[in-house]
Tab-separated table of C-alpha atoms in Angstrom:
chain	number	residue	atom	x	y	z
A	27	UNK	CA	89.383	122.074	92.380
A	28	UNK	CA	91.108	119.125	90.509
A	29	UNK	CA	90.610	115.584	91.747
A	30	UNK	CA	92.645	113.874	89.075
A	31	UNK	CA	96.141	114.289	88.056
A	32	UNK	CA	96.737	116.466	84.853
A	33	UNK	CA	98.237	115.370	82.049
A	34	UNK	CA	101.596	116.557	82.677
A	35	UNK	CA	101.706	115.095	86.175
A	36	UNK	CA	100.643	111.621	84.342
A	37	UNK	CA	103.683	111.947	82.281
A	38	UNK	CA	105.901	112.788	85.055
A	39	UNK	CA	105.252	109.649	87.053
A	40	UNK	CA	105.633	107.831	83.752
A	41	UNK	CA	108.645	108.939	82.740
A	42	UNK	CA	109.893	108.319	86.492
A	43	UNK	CA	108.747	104.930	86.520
A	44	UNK	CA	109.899	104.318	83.144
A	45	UNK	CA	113.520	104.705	83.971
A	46	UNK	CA	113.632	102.765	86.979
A	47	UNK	CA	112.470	100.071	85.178
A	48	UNK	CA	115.748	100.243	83.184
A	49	UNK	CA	118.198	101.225	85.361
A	50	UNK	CA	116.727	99.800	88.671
A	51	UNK	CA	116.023	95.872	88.439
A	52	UNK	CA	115.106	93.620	91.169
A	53	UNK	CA	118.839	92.265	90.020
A	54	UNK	CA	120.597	95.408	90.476
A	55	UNK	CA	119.075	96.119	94.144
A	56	UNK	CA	120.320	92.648	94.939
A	57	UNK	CA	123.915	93.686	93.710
A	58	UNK	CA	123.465	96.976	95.397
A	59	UNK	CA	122.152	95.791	98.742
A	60	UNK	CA	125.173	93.159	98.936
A	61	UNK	CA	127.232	95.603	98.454
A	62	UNK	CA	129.283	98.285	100.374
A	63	UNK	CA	128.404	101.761	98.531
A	64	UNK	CA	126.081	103.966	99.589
A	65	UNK	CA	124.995	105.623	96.363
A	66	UNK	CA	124.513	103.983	92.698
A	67	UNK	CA	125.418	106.482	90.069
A	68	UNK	CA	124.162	104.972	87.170
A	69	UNK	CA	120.425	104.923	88.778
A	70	UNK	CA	121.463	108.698	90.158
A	71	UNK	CA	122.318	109.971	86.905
A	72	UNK	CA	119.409	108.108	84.560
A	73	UNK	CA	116.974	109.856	87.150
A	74	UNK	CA	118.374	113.053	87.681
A	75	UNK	CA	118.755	113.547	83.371
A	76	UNK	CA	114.723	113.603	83.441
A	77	UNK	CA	115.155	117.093	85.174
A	78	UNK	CA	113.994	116.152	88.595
A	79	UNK	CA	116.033	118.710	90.416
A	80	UNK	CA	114.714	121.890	89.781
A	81	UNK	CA	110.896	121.067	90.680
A	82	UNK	CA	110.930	122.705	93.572
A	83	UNK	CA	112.013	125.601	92.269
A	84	UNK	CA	110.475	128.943	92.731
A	85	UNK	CA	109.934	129.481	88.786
A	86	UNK	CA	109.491	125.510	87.996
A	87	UNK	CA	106.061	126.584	87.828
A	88	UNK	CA	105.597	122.781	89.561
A	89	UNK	CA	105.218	122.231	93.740
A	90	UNK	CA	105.377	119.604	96.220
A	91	UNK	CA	102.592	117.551	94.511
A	92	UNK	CA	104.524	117.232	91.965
A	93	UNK	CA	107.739	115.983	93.182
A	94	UNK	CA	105.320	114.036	95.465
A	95	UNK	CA	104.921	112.125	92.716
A	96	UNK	CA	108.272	111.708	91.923
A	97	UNK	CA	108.869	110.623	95.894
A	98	UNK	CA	105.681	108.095	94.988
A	99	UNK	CA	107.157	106.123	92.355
A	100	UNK	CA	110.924	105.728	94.334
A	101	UNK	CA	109.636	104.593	96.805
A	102	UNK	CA	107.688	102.121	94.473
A	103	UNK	CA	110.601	100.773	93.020
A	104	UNK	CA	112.282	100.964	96.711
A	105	UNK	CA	114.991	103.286	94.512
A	106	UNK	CA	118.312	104.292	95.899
A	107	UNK	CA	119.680	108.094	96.396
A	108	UNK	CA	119.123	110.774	98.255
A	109	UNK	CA	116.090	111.857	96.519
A	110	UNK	CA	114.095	113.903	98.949
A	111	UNK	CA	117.526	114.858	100.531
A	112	UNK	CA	118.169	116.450	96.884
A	113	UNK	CA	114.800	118.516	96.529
A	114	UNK	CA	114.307	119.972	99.609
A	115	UNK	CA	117.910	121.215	99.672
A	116	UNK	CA	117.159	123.017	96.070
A	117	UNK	CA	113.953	124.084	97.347
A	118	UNK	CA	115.727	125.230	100.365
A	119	UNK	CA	119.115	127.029	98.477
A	120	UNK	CA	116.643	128.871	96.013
A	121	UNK	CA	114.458	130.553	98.638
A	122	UNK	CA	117.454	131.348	100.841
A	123	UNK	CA	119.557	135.353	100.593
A	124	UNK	CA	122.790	133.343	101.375
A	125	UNK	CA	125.303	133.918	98.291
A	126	UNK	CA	127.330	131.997	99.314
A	127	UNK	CA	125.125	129.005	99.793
A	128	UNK	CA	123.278	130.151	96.285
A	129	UNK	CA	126.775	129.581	94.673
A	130	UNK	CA	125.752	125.676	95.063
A	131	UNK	CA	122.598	125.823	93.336
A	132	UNK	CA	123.317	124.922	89.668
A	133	UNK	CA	125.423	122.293	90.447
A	134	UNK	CA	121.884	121.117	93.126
A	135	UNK	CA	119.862	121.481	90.106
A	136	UNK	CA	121.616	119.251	87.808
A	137	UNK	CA	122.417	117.118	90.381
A	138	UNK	CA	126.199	116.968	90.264
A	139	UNK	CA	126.169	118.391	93.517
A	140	UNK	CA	124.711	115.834	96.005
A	141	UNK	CA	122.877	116.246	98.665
A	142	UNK	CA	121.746	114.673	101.912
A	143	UNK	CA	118.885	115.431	104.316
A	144	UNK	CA	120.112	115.587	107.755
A	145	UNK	CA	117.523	117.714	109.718
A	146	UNK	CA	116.291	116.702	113.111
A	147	UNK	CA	118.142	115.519	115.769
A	148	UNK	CA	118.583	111.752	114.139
A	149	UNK	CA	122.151	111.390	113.553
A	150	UNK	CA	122.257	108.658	110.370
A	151	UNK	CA	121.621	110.146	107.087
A	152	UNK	CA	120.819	108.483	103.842
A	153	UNK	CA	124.114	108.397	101.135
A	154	UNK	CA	126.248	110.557	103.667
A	155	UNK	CA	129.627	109.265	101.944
A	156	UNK	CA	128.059	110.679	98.254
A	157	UNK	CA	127.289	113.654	99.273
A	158	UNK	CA	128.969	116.853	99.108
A	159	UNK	CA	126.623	119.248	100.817
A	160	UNK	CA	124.133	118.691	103.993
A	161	UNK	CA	120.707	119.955	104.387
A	162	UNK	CA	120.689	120.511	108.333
A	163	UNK	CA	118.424	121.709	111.104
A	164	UNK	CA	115.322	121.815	112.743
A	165	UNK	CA	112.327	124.130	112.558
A	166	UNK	CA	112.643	125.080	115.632
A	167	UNK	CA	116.808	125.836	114.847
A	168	UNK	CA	116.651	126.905	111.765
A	169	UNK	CA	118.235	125.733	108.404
A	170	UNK	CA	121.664	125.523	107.105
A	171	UNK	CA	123.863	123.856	104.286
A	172	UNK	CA	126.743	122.417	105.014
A	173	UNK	CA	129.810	121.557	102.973
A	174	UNK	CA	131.228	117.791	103.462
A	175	UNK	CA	135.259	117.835	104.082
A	176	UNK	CA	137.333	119.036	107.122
A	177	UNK	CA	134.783	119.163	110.476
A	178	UNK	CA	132.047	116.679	108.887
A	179	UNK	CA	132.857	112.716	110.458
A	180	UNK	CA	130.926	109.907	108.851
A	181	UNK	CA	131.025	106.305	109.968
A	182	UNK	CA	129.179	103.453	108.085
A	183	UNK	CA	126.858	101.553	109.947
A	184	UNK	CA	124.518	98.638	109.063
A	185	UNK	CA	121.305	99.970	107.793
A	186	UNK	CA	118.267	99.044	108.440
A	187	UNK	CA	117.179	99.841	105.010
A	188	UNK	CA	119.353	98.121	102.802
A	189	UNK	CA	118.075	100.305	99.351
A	190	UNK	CA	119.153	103.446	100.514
A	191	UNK	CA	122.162	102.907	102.816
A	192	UNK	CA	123.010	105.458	106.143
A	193	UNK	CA	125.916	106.166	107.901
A	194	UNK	CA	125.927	107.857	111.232
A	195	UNK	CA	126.907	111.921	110.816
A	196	UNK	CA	128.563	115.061	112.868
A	197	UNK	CA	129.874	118.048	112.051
A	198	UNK	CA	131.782	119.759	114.424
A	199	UNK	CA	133.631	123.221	112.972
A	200	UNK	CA	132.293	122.610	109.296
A	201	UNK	CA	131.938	125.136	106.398
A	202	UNK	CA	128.249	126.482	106.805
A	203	UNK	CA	126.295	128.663	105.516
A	204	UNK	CA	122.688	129.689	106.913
A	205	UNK	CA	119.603	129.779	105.212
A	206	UNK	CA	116.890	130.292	107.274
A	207	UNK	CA	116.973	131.282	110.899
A	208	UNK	CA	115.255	130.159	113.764
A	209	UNK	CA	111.635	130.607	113.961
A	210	UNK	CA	111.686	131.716	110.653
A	211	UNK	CA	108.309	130.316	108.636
A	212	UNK	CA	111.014	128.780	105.573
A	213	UNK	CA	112.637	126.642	107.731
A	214	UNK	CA	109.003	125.118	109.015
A	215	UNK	CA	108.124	124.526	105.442
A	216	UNK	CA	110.978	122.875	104.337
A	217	UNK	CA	110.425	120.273	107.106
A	218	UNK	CA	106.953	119.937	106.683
A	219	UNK	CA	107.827	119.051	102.991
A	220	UNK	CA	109.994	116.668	103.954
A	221	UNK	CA	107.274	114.886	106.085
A	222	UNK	CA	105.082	115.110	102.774
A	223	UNK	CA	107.398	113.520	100.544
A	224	UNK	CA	108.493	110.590	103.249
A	225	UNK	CA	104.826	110.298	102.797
A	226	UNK	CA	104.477	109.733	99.120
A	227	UNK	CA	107.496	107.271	99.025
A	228	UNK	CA	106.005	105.693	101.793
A	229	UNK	CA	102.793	105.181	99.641
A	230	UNK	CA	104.096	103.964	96.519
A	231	UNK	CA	105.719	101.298	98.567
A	232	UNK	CA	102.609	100.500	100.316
A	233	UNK	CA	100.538	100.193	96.658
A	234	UNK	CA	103.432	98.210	95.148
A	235	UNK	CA	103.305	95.470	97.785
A	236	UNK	CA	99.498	95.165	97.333
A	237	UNK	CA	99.995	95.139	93.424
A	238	UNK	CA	102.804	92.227	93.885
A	239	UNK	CA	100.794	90.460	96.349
A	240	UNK	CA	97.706	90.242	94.132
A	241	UNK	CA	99.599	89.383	90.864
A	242	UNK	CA	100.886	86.682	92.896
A	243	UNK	CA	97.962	85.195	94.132
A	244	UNK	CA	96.659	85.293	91.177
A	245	UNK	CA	99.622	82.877	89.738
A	246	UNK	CA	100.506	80.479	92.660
A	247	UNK	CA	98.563	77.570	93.111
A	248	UNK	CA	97.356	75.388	95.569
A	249	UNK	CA	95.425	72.568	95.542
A	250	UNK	CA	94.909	72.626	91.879
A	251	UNK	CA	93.638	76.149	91.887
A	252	UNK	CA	94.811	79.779	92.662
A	253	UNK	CA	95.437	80.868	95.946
A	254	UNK	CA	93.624	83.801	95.611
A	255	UNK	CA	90.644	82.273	95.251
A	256	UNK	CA	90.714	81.535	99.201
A	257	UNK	CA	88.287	83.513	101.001
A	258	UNK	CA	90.628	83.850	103.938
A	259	UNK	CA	93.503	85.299	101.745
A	260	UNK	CA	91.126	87.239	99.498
A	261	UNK	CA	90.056	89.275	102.511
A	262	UNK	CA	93.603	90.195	103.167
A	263	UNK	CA	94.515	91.648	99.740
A	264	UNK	CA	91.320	93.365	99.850
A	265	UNK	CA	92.168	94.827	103.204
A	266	UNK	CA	95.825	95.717	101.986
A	267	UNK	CA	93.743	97.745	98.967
A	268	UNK	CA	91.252	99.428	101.654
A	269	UNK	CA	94.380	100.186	103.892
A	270	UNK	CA	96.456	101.766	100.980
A	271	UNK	CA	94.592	103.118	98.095
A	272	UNK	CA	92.586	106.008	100.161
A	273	UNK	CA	95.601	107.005	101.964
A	274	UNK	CA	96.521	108.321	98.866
A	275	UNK	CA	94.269	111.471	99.326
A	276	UNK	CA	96.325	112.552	102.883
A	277	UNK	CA	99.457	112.710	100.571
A	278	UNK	CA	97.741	115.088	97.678
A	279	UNK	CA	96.071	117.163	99.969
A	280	UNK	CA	98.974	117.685	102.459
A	281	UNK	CA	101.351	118.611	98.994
A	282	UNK	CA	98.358	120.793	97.867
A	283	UNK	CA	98.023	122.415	101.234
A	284	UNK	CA	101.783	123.406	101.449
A	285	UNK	CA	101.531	124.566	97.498
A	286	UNK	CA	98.839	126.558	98.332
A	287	UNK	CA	99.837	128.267	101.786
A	288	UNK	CA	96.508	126.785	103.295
A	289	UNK	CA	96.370	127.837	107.450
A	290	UNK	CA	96.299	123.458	107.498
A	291	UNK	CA	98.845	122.065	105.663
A	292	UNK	CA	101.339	122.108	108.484
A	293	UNK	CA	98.770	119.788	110.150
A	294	UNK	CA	98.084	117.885	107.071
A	295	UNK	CA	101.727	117.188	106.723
A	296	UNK	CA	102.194	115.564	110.044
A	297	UNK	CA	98.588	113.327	109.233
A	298	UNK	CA	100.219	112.081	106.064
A	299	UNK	CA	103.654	111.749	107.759
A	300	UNK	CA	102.085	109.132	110.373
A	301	UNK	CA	99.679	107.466	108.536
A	302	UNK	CA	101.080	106.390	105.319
A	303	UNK	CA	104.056	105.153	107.866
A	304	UNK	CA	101.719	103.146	109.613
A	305	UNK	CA	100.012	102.064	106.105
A	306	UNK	CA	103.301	101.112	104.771
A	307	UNK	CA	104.207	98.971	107.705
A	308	UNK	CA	100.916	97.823	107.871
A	309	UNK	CA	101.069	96.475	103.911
A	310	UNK	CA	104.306	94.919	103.847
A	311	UNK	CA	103.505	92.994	106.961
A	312	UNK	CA	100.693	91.648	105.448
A	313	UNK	CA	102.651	91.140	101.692
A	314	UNK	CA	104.749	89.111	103.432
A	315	UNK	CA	102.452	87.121	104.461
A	316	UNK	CA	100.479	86.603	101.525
A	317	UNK	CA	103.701	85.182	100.097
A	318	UNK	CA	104.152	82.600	102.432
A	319	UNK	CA	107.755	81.242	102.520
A	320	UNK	CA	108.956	82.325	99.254
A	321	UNK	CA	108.322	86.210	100.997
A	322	UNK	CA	110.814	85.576	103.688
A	323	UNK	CA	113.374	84.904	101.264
A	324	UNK	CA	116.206	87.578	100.570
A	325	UNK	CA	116.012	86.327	96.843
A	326	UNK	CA	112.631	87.680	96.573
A	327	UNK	CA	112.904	90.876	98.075
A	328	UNK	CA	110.140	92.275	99.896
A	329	UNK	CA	112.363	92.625	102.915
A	330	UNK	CA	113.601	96.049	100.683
A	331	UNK	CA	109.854	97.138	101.393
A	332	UNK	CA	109.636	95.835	104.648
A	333	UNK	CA	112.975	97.769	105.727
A	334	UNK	CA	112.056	100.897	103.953
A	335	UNK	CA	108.836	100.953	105.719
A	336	UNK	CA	110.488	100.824	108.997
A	337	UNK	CA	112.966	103.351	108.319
A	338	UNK	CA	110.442	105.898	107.380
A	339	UNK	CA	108.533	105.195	110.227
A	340	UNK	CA	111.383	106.292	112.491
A	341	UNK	CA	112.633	109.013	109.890
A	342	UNK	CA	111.772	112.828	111.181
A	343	UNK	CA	109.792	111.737	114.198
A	344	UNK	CA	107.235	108.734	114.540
A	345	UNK	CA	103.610	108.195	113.739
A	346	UNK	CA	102.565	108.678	117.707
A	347	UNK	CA	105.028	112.305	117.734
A	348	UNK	CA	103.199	113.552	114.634
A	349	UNK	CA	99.945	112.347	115.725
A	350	UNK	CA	100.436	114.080	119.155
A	351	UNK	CA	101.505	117.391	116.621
A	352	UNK	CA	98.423	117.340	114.510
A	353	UNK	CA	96.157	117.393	117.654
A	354	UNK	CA	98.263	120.501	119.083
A	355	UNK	CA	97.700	121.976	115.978
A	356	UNK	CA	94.351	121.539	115.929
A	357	UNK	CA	93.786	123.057	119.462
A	358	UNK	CA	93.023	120.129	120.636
């Protein structure tokens, strides 16, 4: 069994990371965030040239780990899109016998076809006015895509997470076309993947806020001195590290469980799901205050973080509803 990346998987996250560097600023989430889109192109299509949607592909010969990764570093850089909406909709497409929703699939893979996640009963989905197709339903209902247009309303609302913008959906008579029925094992899957890859962006986000907060206290001074030299704050950021860095494990093993059809990773998706949520709420809490004022600024930005990490929180259930799931699935 591997305990370290590969090389390839190295090079993924680099190449990831590298482009958001360039396309994705702390400048141009400012200008996004004040704005009124819901989707940024430019970021969209730098991303989506790397290849990124046909990972979870039956012949990618890549997994979930994998575009874990990919989910890791967004939610590092707190990037816009429908990301995980986009995967788990190929994923979803490929493994399906619908022609009709297979007709879509290209156009999924290279990402000129957008799509949104909207399974569960949560109304709001992420970049709803972009999209053109919908990845809904539950396990327990079954999966479907459905095509945006006549029957599909959409109304803006404020969002809680200002980097990747909702709007509250319904779709009432729409075109759609079934994937997966109910009870089938596909459908399950999908939306266990989901929970693995809310996860991973989840901890990226968490491990940037440490990384910031350090590099800061390293820099800002106080008293002629830096501040990180204060016992008091030097027990936070090593807390922050404790809290973050070995959650990391709960997010490779739950993507290697569901790559490998282990009896667990249904249960190891819901453990990652909760914790990391609680370990990204948890982190940007505490970046903020490691900051002091300048973190409660807009200017600065760790409110991105700190909004993100609440959204995914609530996203596809809550820590305490997939807590309560693991331990059902255990027998307990």
């Amino acid at each position: 069994m591997r305990f370290h990346l590969s090389e390839e998987q190295t090079a993924i996250q680099a190449a990831v990371r590298g482009t958001l560097a360039d396309c994705w600023p702390m400048d141009r989430l400012h200008t996004f965030a004040d704005g009124a889109d819901d989707f940024d192109p430019a970021s969209w299509n730098a991303l989506m040239a790397l290849g990124l949607g046909g990972i979870l592909l039956p012949d990618s010969g890549m997994g979930l780990l994998d575009a874990a990764l990919v989910s890791e570093v967004a939610g590092e850089a707190a990037a816009p899109g429908p990301l995980i909406g986009q995967l788990l909709t190929v994923a979803a497409v490929a493994r399906s016998g619908n022609a009709a929703a297979r007709a879509h699939l290209d156009a999924l893979v290279a990402a000129t076809t957008v799509a949104a996640l909207a399974l569960g009963n949560s109304p709001y989905v992420q970049s709803a006015r972009a999209a053109q197709v919908f990845l809904v339903g539950s396990r327990e209902t079954g999966l479907a895509l459905v095509e945006a247009g006549a029957g599909v309303t959409i109304e803006p609302v404020k969002p809680t997470d200002r980097s990747r913008p909702v709007s509250r959906v319904t779709f009432d008579g729409a075109v759609r076309h079934e994937l997966f029925a109910a009870g089938d094992p596909m459908a399950a899957q999908i939306c266990d993947a989901a929970l693995v890859l809310i996860a991973a962006d989840s901890l990226g986000g968490a491990l940037h806020c440490t990384d910031i907060s350090v590099a800061y206290a390293k820099e800002r001074e106080q008293f002629g001195q830096p501040i990180g030299q204060f016992q008091g704050l030097k027990h936070q950021l090593a807390q922050m590290a404790l809290d973050a860095e070995p959650a990391r494990a709960l997010v490779w093993y739950a993507a290697y469980a569901h790559d490998a059809a282990l009896d667990d990773a249904p249960r190891a998706a819901a453990m990652a799901k909760a914790h990391l949520c609680d370990v990204y709420v948890r982190s940007t809490r505490a970046a903020i205050a490691a900051h002091g004022g300048i973190g409660y600024t807009w200017e600065y930005g760790l409110n991105y973080w700190f909004r993100r990490a609440a959204f995914n929180r609530a996203w596809l259930g809550s820590p305490a509803e997939h807590r309560a799931r693991a331990a059902d699935l255990a027998g307990w």
